[in-house]
Short mmCIF file of C-alpha atoms in Angstrom, two decimals:
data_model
loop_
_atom_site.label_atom_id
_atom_site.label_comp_id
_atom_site.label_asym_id
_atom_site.label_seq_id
_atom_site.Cartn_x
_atom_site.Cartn_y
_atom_site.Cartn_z
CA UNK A 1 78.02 43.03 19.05
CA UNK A 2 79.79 39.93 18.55
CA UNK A 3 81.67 40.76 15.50
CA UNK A 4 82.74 43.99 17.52
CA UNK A 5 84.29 42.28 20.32
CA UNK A 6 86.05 39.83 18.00
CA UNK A 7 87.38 42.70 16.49
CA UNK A 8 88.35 44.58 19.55
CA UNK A 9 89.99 41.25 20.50
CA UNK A 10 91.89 40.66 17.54
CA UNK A 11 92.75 44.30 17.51
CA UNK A 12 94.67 43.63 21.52
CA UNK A 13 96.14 40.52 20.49
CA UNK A 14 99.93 39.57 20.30
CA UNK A 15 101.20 39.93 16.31
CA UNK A 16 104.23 37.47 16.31
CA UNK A 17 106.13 36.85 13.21
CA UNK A 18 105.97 33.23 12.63
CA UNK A 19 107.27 31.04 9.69
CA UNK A 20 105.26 28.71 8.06
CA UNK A 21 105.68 24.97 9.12
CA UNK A 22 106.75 25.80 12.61
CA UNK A 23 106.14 23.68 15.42
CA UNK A 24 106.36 25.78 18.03
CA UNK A 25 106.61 29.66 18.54
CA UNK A 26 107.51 31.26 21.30
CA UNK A 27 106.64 35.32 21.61
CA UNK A 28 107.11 38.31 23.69
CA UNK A 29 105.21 41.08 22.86
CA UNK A 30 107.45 43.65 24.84
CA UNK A 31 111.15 42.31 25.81
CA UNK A 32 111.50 45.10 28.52
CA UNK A 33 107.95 44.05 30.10
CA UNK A 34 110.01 40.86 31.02
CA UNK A 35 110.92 41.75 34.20
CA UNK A 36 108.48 40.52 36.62
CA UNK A 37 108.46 36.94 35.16
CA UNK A 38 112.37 36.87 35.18
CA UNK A 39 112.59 37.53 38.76
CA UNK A 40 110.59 34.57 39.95
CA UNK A 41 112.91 32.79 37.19
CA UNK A 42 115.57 33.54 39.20
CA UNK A 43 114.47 32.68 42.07
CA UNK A 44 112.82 29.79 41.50
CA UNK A 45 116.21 28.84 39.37
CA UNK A 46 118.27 29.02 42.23
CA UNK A 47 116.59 26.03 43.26
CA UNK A 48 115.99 24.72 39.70
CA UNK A 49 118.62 25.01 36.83
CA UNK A 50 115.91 24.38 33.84
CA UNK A 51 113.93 27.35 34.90
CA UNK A 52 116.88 29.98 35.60
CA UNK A 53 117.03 32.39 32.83
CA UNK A 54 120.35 31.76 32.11
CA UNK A 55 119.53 28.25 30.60
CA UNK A 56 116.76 29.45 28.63
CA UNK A 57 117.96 32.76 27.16
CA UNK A 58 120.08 31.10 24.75
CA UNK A 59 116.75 30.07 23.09
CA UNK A 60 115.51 33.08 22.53
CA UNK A 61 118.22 33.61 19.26
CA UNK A 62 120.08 31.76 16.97
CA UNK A 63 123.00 33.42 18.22
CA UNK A 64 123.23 36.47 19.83
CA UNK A 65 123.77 35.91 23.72
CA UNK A 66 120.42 38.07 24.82
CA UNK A 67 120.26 38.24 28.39
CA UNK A 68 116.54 38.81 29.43
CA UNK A 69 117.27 40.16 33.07
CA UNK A 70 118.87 43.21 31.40
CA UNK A 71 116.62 45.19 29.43
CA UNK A 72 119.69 47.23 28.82
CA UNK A 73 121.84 44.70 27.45
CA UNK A 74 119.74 44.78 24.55
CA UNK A 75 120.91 47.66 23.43
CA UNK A 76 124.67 46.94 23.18
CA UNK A 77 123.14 44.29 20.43
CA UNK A 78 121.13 46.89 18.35
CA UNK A 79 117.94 45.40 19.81
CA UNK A 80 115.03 47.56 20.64
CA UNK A 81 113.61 46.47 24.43
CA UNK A 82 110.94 47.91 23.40
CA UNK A 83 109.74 46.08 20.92
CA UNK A 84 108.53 41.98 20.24
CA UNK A 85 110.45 38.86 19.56
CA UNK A 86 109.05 35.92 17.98
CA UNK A 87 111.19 32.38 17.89
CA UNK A 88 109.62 30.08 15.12
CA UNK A 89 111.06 26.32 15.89
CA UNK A 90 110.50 24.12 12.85
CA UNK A 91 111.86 20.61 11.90
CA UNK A 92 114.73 22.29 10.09
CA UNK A 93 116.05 24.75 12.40
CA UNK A 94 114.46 28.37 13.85
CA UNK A 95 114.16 31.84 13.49
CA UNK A 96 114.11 34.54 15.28
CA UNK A 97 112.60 37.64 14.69
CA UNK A 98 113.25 41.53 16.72
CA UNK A 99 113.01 44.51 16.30
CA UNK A 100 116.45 46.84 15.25
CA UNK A 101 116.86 49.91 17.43
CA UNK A 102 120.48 50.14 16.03
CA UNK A 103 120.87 48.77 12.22
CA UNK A 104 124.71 49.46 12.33
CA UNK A 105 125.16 48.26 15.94
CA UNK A 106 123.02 45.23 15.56
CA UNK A 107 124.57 44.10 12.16
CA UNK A 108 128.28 44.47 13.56
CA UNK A 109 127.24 42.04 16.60
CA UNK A 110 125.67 39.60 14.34
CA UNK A 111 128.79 39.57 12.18
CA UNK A 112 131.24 38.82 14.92
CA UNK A 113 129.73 36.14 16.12
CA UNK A 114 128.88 34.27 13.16
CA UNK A 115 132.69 35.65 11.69
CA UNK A 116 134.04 33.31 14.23
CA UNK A 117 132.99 30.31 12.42
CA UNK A 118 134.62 30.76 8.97
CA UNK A 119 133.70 32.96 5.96
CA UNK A 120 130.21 35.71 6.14
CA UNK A 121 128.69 36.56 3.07
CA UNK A 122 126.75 39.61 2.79
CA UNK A 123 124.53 40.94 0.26
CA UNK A 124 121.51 43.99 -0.55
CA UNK A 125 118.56 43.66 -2.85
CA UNK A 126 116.08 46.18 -2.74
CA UNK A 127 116.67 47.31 0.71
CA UNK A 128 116.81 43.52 2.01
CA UNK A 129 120.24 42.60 3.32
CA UNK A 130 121.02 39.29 3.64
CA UNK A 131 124.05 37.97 5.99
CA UNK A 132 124.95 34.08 6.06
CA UNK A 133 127.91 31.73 7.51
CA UNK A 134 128.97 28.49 8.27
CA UNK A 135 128.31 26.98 11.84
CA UNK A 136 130.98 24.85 11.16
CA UNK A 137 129.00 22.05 12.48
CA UNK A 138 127.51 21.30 8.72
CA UNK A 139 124.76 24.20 9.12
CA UNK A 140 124.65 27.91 8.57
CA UNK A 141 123.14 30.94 10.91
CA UNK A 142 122.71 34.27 9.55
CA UNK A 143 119.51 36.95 9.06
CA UNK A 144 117.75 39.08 7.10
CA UNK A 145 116.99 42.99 7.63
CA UNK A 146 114.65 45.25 6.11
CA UNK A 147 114.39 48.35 8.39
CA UNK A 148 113.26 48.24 11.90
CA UNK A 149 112.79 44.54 11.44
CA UNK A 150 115.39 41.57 11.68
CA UNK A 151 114.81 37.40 11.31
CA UNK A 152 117.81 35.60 11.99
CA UNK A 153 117.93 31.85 11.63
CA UNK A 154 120.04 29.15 12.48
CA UNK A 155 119.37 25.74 10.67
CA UNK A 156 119.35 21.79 11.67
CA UNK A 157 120.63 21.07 8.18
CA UNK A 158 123.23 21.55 5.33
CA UNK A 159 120.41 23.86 4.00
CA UNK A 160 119.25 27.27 4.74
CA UNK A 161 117.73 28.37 2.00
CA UNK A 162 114.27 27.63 3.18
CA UNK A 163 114.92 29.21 6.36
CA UNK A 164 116.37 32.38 4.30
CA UNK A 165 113.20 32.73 2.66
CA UNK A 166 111.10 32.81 5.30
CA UNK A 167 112.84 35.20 6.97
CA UNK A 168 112.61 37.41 3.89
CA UNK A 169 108.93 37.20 4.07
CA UNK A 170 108.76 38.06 7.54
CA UNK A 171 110.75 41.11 7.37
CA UNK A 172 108.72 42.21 4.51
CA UNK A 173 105.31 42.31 6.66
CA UNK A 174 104.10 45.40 7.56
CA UNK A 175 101.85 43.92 9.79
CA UNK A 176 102.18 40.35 10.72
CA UNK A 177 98.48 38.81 11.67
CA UNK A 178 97.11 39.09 14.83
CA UNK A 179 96.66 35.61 16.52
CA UNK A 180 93.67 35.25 18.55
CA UNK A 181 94.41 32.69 20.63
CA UNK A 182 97.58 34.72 22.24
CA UNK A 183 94.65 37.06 22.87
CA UNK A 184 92.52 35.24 24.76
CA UNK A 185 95.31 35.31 27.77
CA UNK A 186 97.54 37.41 29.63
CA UNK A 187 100.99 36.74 29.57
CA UNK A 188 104.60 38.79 28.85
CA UNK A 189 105.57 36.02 27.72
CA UNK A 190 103.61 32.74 24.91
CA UNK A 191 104.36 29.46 23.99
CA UNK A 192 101.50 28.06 20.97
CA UNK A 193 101.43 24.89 19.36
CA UNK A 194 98.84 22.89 17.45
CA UNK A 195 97.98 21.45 20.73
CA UNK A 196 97.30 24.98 22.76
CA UNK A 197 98.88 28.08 23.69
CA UNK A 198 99.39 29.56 27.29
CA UNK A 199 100.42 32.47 28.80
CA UNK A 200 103.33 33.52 31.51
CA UNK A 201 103.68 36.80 33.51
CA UNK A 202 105.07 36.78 37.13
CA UNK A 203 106.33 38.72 40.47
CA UNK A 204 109.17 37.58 42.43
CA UNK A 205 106.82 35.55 45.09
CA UNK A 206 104.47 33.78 42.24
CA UNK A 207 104.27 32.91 38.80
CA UNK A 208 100.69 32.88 36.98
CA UNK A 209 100.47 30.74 33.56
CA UNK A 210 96.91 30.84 31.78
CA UNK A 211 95.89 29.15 28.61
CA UNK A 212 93.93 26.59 26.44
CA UNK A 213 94.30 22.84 25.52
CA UNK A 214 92.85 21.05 23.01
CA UNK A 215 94.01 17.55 23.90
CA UNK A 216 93.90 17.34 27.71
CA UNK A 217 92.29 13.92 28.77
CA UNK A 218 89.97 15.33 31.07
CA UNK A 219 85.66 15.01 30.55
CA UNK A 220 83.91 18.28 29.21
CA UNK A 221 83.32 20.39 32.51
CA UNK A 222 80.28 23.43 33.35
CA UNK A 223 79.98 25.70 35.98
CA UNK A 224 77.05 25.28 37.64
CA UNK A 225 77.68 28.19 40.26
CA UNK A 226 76.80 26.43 43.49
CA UNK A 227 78.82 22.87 44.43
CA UNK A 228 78.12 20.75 47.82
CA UNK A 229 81.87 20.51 48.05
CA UNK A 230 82.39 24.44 47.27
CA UNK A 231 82.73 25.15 51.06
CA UNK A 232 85.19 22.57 52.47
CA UNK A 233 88.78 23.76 52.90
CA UNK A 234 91.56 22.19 50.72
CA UNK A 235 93.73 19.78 52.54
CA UNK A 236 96.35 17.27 51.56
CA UNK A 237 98.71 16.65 48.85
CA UNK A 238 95.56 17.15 46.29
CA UNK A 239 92.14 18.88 46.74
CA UNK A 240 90.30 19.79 43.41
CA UNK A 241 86.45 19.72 43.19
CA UNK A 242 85.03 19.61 39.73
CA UNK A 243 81.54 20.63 38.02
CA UNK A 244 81.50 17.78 35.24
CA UNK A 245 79.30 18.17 32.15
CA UNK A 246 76.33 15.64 31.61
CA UNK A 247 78.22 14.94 28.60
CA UNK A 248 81.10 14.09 30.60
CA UNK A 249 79.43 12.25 33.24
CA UNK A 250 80.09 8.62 31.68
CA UNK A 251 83.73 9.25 30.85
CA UNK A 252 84.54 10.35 34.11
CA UNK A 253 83.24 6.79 35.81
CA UNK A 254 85.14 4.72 33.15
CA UNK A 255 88.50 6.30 34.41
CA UNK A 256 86.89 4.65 37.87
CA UNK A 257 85.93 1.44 36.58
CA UNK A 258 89.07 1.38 34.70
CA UNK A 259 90.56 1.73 38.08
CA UNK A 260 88.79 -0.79 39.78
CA UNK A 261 89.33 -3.64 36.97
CA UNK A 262 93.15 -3.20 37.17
CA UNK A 263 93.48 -3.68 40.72
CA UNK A 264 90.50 -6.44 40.79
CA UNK A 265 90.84 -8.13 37.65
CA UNK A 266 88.92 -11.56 38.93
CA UNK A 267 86.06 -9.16 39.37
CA UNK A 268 83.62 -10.14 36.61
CA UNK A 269 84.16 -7.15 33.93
CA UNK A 270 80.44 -7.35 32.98
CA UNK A 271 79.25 -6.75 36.18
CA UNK A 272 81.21 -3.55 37.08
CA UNK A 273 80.39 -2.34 33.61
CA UNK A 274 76.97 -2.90 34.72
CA UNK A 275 76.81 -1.26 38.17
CA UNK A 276 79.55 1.87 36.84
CA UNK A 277 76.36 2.05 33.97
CA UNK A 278 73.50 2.50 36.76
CA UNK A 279 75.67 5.07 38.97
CA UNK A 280 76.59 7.26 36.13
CA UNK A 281 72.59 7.83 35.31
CA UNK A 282 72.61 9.36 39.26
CA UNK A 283 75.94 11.35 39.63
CA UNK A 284 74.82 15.07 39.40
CA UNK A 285 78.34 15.84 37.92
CA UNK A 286 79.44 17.59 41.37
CA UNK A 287 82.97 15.57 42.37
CA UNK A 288 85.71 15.89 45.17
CA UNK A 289 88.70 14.41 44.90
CA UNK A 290 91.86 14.37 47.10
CA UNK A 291 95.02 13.18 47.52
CA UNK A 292 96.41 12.94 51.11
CA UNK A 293 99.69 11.49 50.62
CA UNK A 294 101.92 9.17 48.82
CA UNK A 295 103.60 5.98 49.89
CA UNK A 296 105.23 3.97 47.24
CA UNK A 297 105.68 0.10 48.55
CA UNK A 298 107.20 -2.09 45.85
CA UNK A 299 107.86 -1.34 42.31
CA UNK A 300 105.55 1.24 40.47
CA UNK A 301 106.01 -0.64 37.73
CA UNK A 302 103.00 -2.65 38.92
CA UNK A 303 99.27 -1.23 37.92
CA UNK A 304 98.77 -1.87 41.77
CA UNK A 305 101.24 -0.03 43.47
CA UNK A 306 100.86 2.82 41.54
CA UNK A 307 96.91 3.05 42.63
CA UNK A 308 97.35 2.32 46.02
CA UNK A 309 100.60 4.45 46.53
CA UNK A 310 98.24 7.63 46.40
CA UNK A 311 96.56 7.23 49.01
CA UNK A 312 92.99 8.82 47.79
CA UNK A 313 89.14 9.20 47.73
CA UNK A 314 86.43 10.68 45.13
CA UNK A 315 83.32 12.14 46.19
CA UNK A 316 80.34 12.74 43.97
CA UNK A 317 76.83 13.98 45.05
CA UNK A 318 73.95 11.52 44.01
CA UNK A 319 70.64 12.32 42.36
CA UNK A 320 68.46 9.00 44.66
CA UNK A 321 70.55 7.73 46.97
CA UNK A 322 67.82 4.72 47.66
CA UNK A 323 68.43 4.01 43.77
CA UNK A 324 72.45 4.64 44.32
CA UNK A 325 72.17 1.65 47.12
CA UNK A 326 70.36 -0.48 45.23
CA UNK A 327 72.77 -0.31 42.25
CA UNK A 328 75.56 -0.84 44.37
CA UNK A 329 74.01 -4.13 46.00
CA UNK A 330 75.88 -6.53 43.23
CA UNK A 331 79.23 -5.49 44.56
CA UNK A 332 77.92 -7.75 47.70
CA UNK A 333 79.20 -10.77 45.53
CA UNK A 334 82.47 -9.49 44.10
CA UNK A 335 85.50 -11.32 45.24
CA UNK A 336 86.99 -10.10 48.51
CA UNK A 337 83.63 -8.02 49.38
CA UNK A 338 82.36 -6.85 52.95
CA UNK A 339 78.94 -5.42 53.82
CA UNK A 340 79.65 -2.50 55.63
CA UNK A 341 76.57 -0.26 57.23
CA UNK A 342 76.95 2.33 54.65
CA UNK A 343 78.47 0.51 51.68
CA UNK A 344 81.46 -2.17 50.96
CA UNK A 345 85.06 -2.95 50.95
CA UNK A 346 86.77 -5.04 48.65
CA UNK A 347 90.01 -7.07 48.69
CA UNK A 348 91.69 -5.93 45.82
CA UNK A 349 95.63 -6.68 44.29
CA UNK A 350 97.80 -4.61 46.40
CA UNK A 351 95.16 -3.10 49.06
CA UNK A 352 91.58 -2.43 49.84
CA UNK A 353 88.75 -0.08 48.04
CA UNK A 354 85.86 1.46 49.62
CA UNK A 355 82.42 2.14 48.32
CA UNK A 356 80.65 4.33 51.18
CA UNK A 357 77.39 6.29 50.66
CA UNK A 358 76.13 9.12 52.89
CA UNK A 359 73.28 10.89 52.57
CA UNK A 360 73.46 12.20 48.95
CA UNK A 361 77.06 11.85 48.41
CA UNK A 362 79.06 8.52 46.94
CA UNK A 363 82.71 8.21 48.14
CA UNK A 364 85.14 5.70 46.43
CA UNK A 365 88.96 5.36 48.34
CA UNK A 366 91.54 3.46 48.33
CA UNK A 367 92.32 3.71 51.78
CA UNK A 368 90.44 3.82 54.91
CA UNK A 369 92.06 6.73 56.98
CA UNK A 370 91.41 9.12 53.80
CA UNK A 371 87.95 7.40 53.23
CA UNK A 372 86.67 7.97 56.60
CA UNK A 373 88.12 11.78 56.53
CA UNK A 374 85.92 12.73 53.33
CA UNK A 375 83.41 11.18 54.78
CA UNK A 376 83.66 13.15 57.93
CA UNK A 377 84.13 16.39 56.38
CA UNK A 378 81.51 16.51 54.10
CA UNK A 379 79.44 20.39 54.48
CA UNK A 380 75.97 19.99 55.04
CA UNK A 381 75.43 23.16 52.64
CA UNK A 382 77.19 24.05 49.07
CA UNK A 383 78.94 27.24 48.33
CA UNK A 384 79.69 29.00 44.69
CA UNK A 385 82.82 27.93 42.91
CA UNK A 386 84.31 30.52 40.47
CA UNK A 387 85.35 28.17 37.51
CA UNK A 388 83.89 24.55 36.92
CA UNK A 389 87.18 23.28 38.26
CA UNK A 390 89.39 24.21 41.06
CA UNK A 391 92.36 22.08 42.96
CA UNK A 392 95.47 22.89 45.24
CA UNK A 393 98.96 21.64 45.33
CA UNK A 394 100.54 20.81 48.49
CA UNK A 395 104.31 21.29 46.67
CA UNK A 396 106.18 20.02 50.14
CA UNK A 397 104.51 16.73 49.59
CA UNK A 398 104.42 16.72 46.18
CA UNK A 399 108.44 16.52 46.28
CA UNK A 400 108.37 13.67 48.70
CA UNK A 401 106.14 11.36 46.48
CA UNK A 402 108.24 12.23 43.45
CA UNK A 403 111.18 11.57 45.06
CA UNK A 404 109.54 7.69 45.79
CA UNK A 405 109.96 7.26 42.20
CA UNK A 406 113.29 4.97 41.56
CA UNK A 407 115.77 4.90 39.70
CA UNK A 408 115.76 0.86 38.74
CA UNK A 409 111.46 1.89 37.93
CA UNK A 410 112.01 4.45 35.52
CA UNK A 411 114.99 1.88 33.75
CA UNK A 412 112.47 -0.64 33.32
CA UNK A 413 109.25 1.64 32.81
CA UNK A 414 109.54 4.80 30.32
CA UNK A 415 106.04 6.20 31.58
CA UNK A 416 108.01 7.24 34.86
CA UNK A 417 110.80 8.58 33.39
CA UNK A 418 109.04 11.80 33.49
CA UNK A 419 108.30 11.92 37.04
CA UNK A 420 112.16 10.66 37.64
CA UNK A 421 112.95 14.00 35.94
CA UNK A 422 110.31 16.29 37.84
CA UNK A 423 111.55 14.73 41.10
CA UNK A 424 115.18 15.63 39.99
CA UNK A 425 114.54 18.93 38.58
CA UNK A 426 111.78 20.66 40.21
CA UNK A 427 111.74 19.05 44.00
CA UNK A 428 113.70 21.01 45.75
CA UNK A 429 111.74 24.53 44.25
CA UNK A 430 108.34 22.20 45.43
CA UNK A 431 110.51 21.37 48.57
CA UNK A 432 110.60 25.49 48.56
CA UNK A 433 107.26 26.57 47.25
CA UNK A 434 104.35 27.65 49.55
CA UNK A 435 101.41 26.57 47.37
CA UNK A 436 100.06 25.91 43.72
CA UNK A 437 96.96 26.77 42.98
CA UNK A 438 94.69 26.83 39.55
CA UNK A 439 91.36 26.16 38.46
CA UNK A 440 89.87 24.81 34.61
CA UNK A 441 86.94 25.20 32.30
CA UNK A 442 85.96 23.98 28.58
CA UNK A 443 86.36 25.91 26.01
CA UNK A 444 84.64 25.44 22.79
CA UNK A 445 85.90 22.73 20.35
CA UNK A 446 86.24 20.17 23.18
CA UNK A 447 89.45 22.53 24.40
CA UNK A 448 90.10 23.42 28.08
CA UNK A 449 90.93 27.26 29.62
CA UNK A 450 93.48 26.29 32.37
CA UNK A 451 95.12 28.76 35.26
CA UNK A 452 97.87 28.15 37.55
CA UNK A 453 99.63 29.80 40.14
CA UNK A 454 102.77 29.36 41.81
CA UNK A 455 103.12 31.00 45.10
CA UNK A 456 106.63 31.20 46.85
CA UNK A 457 107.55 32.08 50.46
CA UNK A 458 107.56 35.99 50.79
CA UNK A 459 111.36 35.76 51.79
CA UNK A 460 113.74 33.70 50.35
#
């Protein structure tokens, strides 16, 4: 049975041409099945100018101006709409590779635009034809044709004869090989590298991207169908609850202790290694954790404003709470501690952390108002969860906390450069967006299966 539905899986999944020693392909199985994921393009690239069509088409071939939004168009190049494209980008250059609707039509497009440049030179070998010219720029763009099927290639360097020869070999396949991975997700549209492959499709209100990671740094997860957290409604900037894997159990409260040494670092290291040790043996796996806002006060440059400018708690149910309180009792000599009825606060560099326990359920914060609300709103009973992992995006305020990221921090930090670009490029669409969903689970090969959605207002 299994070899039958590996089969049957292989047999659905995308066939994209692909060169060897690419880096990263890009494929549409169907160019006219485009036309759902271009509208929220659109939209959404009203708002952003990186995700409107028009500043991505260009990608899509060396150098024919395809315009994705027009099925139609295609055929004034000798493309068939019908049919796939696959981009291979490699070190030297890409290709590009489409079905011909129109030999004649698409080989007179192709030659005025590369004629442009300086002298084409054309050639036929055994029902190959070969067509290559300078960019002009020190490179050359041309293609190959065999048929129904075209590669055309544009190179990085004074070369192309590499790039010509694997576009010969592509055109030559009768049937390029299936890939499997493409197959494992939906999309009209796929983006694989070495690192993972996902999946886009979309409506003009949402976009939907599904897919698998290999090197996200996130602890093995498992659904264990019922989580204490599973009935508690999201709230905030952030709201994910997680199932973690006993396997994952330990990594997970490093990234805490990590956490906690950085903004305490006169707290003896041996010590919270040793109580971060004894908790891990009672955490059940079931977390919470949420995000309420963001308020940047000095430079995020500093370890400590960067923790304490989320203003957050986690949440983890607890196997013994008597044994949980008893492990936690050596925080009562930390520097900057308070006994508090149900736990401890700490002084820390740059604010205050809380260690509360209630009933069977830990909750670490960095702040007191978001502390005390976790607290407050824990569910006396669980509820299922569909996938190990679930969260929700507030997008309104995740604009305003990437828009606390300055200028003069990302010039002296390159780690926020990133978020400096996000804040520039995607806030106002987040300013825009109604909600952002997704969920995650492991995949085999310590990979993760990721979905997202992307939800905008009904009307414009």
């Amino acid at each position: 049975m299994l070899a039958l539905a590996l089969a049957a899986t292989l047999a659905a999944a995308p066939a994209p041409r692909v060169a060897a020693s690419t880096v990263t392909v890009l494929h549409i199985p169907q160019l006219d099945k485009l036309q759902g994921l271009t509208a929220f393009m659109t939209r959404a690239g009203a708002s952003s100018q990186m995700l409107n069509p028009a500043s991505w088409s260009g990608e899509l071939h060396p150098f024919l101006p395809i315009d994705v939004t027009r099925p139609e168009s295609l055929a004034e190049l000798g493309i068939d709409a019908t049919g796939p494209l696959s981009v291979s980008m490699r070190q030297d250059g890409r290709l590009s590779c489409t079905r011909v609707k129109d030999a004649k039509v698409f080989q007179e497009a192709t030659a005025n635009v590369l004629a442009r440049n300086g002298d084409v030179k054309a050639g036929t070998v055994k029902g190959v034809t070969t067509l290559r010219a300078s960019t002009g720029m020190g490179s050359f763009a041309g293609y190959v044709i065999k048929g129904a099927e075209a590669c055309s290639f544009l190179s990085t360097t004074e070369s192309d004869e590499a790039l010509r020869k694997e576009a010969a070999k592509l055109v030559a396949l009768k049937a390029p090989a299936a890939d499997a991975r493409m197959g494992a997700v939906p999309g009209v549209l796929y983006v694989a590298t070495q690192q993972g492959v996902f999946g886009l499709d979309g409506t003009a209100n949402g976009l939907k991207v599904e897919g698998t990671a290999t090197k996200l740094p996130l602890p093995p997860f498992q659904s264990q169908g019922t989580s204490p957290y599973g009935a508690m409604a999201p709230a905030g900037l952030l709201f994910a609850r997680a199932q973690v894997a006993p396997t994952g159990v330990t990594q997970a409260v490093g990234s805490v202790r990590d956490a906690v040494q950085t903004v305490c670092p006169t707290c003896p290291a041996d010590q919270v290694k040793g109580v971060t040790d004894a908790l891990a043996k009672q955490l059940t796996g079931h977390l919470l954790f949420g995000v309420d806002s963001v308020s940047v006060r000095g430079s995020l440059r500093k370890p400590e404003v960067r923790f304490f400018a989320a203003k957050q708690a986690l949440a983890a149910e607890v196997l013994d709470p008597a044994a949980v309180k008893a492990a936690l009792a050596p925080l009562a000599k930390f520097p900057g501690a308070k006994a508090l009825e149900d736990g401890y606060t700490m002084e820390a560099k740059g604010g205050s952390v809380y260690v509360r326990l209630k009933g069977r359920h830990l909750v670490f914060g960095n702040d007191s108002t978001v502390t005390q609300t976790v607290l407050a709103s824990l569910p006396e009973k669980g509820a299922p969860l569909a996938r190990a992992v679930d969260f929700t995006l507030d997008p309104k305020k995740v604009a305003r906390a990437l828009s606390q990221v300055s200028l003069m921090d990302v010039m002296g930090d390159d780690r926020l450069a990133g978020m400096f670009a996000a804040s520039s490029e995607l806030g106002p669409l987040l300013a825009k967006s109604e909600r952002i969903t997704g969920s995650l689970d492991s995949a085999p090969n310590g990979a993760h299966r990721f979905w997202v959605n992307w939800t905008l207002p009904a009307k414009p």
